[in-house]
Short mmCIF file of C-alpha atoms in Angstrom, two decimals:
data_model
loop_
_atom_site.label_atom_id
_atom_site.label_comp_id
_atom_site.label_asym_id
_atom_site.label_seq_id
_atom_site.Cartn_x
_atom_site.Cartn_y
_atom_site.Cartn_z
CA UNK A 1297 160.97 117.56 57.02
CA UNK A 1298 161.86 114.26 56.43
CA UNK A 1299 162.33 111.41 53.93
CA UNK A 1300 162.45 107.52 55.31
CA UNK A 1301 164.79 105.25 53.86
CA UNK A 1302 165.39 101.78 53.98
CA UNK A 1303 162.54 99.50 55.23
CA UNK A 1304 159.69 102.25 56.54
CA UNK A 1305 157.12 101.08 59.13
CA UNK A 1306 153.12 101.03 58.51
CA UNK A 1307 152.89 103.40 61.06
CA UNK A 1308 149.27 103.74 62.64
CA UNK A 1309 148.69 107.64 63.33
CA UNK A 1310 145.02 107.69 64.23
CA UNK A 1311 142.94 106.30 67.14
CA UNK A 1312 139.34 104.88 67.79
CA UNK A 1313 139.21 102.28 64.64
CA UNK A 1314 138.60 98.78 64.64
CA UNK A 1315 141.72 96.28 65.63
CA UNK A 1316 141.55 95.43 61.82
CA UNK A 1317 143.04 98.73 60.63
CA UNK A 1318 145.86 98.36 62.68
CA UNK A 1319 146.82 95.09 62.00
CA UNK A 1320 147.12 96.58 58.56
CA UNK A 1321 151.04 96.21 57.11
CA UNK A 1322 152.24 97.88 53.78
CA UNK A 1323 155.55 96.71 53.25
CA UNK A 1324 156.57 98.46 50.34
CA UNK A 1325 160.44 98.89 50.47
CA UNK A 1326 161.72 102.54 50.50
CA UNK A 1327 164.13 103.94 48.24
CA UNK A 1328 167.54 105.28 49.83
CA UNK A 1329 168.21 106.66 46.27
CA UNK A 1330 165.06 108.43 45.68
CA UNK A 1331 164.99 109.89 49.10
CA UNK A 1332 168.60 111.17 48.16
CA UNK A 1333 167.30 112.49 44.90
CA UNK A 1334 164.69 113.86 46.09
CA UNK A 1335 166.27 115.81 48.69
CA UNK A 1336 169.40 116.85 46.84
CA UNK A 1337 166.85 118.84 44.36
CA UNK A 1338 165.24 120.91 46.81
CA UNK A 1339 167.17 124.21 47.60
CA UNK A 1340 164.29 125.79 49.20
CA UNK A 1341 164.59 123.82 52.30
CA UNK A 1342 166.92 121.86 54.27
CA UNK A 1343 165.77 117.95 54.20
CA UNK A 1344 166.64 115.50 56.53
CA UNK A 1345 166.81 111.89 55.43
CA UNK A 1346 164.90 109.71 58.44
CA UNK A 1347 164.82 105.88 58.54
CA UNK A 1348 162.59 105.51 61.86
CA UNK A 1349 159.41 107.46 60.45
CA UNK A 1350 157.74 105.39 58.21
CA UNK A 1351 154.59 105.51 56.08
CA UNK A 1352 151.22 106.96 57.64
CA UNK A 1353 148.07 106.22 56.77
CA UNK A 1354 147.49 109.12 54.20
CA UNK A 1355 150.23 106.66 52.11
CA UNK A 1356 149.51 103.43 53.01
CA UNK A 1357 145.27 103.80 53.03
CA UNK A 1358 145.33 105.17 49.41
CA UNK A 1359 148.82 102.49 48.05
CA UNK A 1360 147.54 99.79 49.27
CA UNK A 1361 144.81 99.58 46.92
CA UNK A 1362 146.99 101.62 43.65
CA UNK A 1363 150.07 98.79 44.19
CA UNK A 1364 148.32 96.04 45.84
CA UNK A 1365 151.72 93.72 45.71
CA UNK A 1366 153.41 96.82 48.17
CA UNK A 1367 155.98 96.35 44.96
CA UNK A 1368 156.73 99.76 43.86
CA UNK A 1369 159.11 101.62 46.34
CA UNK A 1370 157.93 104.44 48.55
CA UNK A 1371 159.35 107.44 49.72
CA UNK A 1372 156.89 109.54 51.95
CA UNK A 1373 157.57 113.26 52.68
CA UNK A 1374 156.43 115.13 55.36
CA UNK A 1375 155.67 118.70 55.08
CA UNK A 1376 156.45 121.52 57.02
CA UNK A 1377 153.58 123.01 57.84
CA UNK A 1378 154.50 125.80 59.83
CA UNK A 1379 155.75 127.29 56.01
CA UNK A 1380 153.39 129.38 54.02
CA UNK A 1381 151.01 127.56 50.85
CA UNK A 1382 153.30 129.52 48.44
CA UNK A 1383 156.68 127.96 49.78
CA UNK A 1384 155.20 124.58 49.63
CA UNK A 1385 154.41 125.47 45.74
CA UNK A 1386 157.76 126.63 44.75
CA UNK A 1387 159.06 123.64 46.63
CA UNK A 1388 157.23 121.25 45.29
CA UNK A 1389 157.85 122.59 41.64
CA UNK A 1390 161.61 121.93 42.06
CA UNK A 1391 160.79 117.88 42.52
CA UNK A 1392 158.59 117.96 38.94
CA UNK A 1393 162.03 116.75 36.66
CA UNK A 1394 161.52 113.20 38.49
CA UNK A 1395 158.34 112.70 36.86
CA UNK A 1396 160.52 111.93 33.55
CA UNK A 1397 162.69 110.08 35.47
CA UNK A 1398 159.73 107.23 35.85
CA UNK A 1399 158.66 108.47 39.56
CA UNK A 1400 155.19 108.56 40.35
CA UNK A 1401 154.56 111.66 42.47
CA UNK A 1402 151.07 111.23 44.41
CA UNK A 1403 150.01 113.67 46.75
CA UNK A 1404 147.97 112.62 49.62
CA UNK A 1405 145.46 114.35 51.89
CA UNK A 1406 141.23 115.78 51.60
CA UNK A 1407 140.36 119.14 50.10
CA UNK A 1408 137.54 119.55 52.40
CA UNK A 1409 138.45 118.30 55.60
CA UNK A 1410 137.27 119.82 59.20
CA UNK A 1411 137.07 116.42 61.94
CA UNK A 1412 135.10 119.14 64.31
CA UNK A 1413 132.24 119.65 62.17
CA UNK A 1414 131.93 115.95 61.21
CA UNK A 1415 127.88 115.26 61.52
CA UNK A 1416 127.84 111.51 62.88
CA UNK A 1417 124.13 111.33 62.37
CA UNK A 1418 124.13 111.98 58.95
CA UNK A 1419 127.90 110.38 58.38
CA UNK A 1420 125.86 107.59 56.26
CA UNK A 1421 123.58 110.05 54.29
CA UNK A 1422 124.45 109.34 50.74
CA UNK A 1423 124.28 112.76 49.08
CA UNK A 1424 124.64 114.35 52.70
CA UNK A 1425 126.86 117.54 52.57
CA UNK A 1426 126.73 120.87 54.52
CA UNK A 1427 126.61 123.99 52.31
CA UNK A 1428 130.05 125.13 52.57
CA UNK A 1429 131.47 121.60 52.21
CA UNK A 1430 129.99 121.82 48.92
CA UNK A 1431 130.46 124.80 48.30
CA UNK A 1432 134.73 124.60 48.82
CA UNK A 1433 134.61 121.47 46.81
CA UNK A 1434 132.75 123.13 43.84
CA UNK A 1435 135.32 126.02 44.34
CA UNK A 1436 138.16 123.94 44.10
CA UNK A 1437 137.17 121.32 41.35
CA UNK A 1438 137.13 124.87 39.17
CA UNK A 1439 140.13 126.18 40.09
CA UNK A 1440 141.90 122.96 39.30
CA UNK A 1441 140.05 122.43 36.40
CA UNK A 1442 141.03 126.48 35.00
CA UNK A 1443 144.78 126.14 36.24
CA UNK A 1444 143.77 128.81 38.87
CA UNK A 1445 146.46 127.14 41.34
CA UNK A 1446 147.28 131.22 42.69
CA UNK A 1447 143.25 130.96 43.89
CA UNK A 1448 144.07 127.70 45.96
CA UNK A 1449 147.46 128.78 47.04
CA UNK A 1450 145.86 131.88 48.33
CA UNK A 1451 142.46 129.89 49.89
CA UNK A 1452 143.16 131.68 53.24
CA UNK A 1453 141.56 134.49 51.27
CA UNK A 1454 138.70 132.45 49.67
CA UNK A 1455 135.87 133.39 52.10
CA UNK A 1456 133.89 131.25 54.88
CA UNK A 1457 133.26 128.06 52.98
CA UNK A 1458 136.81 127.67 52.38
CA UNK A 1459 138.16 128.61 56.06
CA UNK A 1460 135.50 126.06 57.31
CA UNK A 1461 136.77 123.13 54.62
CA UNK A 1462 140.50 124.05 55.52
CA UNK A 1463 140.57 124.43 59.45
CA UNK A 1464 144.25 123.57 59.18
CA UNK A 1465 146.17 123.13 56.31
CA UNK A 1466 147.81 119.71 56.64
CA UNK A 1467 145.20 117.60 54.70
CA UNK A 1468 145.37 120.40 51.89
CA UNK A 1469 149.02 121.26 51.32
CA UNK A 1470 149.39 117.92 49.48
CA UNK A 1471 147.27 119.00 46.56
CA UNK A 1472 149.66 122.56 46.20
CA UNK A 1473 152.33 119.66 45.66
CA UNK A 1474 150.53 117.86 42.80
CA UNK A 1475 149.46 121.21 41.14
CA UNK A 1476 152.95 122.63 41.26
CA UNK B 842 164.28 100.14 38.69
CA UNK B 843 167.56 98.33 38.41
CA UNK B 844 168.55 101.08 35.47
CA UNK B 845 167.91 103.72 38.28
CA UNK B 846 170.22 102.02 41.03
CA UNK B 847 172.81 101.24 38.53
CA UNK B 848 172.61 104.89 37.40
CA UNK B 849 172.31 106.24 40.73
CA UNK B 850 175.89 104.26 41.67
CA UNK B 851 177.35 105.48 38.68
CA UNK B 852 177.01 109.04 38.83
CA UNK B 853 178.01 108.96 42.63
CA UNK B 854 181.24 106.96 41.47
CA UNK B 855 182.11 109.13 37.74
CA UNK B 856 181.46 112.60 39.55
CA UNK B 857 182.13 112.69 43.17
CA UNK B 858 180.64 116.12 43.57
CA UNK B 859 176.96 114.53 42.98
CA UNK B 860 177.48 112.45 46.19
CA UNK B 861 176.81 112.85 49.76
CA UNK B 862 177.29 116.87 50.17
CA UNK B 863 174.57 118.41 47.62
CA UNK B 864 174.43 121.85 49.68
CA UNK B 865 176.87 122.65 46.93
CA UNK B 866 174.57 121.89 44.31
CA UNK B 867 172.45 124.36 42.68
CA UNK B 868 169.50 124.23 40.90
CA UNK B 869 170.62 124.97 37.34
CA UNK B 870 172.86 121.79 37.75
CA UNK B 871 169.89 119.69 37.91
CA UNK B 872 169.29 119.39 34.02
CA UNK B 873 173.01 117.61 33.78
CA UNK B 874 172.79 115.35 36.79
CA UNK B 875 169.32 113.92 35.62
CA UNK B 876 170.05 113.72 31.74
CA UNK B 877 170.69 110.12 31.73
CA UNK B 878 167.33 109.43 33.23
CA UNK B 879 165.53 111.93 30.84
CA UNK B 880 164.25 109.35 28.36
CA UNK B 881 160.97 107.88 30.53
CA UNK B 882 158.03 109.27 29.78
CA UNK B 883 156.46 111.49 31.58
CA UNK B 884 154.65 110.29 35.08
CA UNK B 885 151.06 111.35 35.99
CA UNK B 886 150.94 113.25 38.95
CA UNK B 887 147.87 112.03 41.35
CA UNK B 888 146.35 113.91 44.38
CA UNK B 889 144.14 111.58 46.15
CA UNK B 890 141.72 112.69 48.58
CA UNK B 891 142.26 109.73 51.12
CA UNK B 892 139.12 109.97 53.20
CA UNK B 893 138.90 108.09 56.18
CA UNK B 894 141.69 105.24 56.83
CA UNK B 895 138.43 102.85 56.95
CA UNK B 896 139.03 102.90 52.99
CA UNK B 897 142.19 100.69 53.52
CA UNK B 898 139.88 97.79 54.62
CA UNK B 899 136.45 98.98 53.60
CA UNK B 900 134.93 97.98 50.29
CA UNK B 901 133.26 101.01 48.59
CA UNK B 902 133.49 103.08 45.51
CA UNK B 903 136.32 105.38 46.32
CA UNK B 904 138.72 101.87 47.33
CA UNK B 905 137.17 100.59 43.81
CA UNK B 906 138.30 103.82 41.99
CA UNK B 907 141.57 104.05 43.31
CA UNK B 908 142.19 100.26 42.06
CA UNK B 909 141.16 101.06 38.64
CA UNK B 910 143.27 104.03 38.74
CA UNK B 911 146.14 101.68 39.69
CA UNK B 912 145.47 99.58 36.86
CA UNK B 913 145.58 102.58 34.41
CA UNK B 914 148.77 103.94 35.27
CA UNK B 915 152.03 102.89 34.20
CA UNK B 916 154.03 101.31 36.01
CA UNK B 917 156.51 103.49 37.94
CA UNK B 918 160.28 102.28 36.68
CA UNK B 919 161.85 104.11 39.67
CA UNK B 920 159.81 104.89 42.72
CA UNK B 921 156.82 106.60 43.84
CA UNK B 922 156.96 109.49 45.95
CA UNK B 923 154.03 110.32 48.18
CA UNK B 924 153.91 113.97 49.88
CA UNK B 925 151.88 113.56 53.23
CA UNK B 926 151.75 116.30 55.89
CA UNK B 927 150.09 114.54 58.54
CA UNK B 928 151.90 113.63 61.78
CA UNK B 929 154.56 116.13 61.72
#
């Protein structure tokens, strides 16, 4: 787990885009206090500070267009993802104070998300979604909406259309972070 | 921002036991180390399904949303933290 520092990178984790996406830079400046902060509250888990990382494009894709100027300071976590959905919940509950401390927590990833299944034929279809796409999304928009976060903590348990939006969980563990 | 860093330096300087080694600190001291800092309102909390990394250069209504949603929100005084699982 880490938290960059000083001056992180636009770092460009993904292959097979256009030259234009990589030229992309988002130099926000990091926070060496916040990353502090932020680590010094969490007991669950030992946090390493890291200055080489950077931002990837979950961050930088989604701030780029919230803080256009790349004026607000950024500190990116990485998760563990080895660690159950329930750890990441209680971890992420002990960061909530710095919300009144005028940070802007943002947690960054897809709810339905499976790269295998992508159709390419249809990737232009507007309206175009496979049954249990929908179906997870539907599922999930409630449980949000009902405070049901044990339902999406547990979504291992959820049935097919769930297992087949969540493949692996590193697009999803994000949203356990903004619910908790 | 500035309040923040100036805060920050301060409680590292008044009590030394805030600084560098926080294995020693425990939860429950929390509420007295970020006192000083309790008086912003509270921050939304935004999950952001980020699609595909096309939408940093693309035009298109999620790009347009997430602008408008920029717009809305307040100003961060500190920082913005962004959780991201991807890559490690």
């Amino acid at each position: 787990m880490s938290l960059p520092m000083e001056k992180p990178q636009t770092i460009h984790d993904f292959g097979g885009f256009p030259k234009m996406l990589f030229e992309v830079e988002y130099p926000a400046p990091g926070s060496p206090e916040l990353a502090r902060e932020s680590r010094d509250m969490i007991r669950k888990a030992e946090v390493g500070l890291d200055s080489k990382w950077g931002l990837d494009h979950g961050c930088w894709s989604v701030l780029k267009h919230l803080y256009l100027k790349a004026d607000v300071p950024v500190v990116q976590m990485s998760l563990d993802y080895y660690q159950l959905p329930q750890y990441h919940y209680d971890l992420a509950k002990e960061l909530a104070s710095l919300r009144n401390k005028g940070v802007l927590i943002i947690g960054s990833g897809n709810m339905v998300h499976n790269l295998g299944m992508v159709n390419w034929e249809k990737i232009d279809e507007p309206g175009f979604g496979y049954d249990w796409a929908i179906e997870a999304n539907e599922k999930m928009k409630k449980f949000i909406l009902s405070d049901d976060h044990k339902s999406l903590i547990d979504y291992k348990l959820m049935g097919k259309a769930f297992n087949m939006a969540i493949p692996t969980p590193d697009h999803f563990l994000p949203l356990l972070y903004s619910l908790a | 921002m500035e309040d923040f860093k100036k805060w920050i330096e301060k409680s590292y300087t008044v009590s030394g036991s805030i600084a560098i080694d926080k294995n020693t600190m425990k939860l429950n001291e929390l509420n007295s180390l970020t006192k000083p800092l309790g008086n912003t309102d509270r921050m939304p909390v935004l999950f952001i399904g980020h699609g595909s990394p096309m939408n940093a250069i693309e035009e298109n209504e999620f790009v347009t949303g997430w602008r408008n949603i920029g717009k809305s929100l307040p100003k961060p005084n500190a920082n913005t933290l962004c959780f991201c699982s991807l890559g490690n």
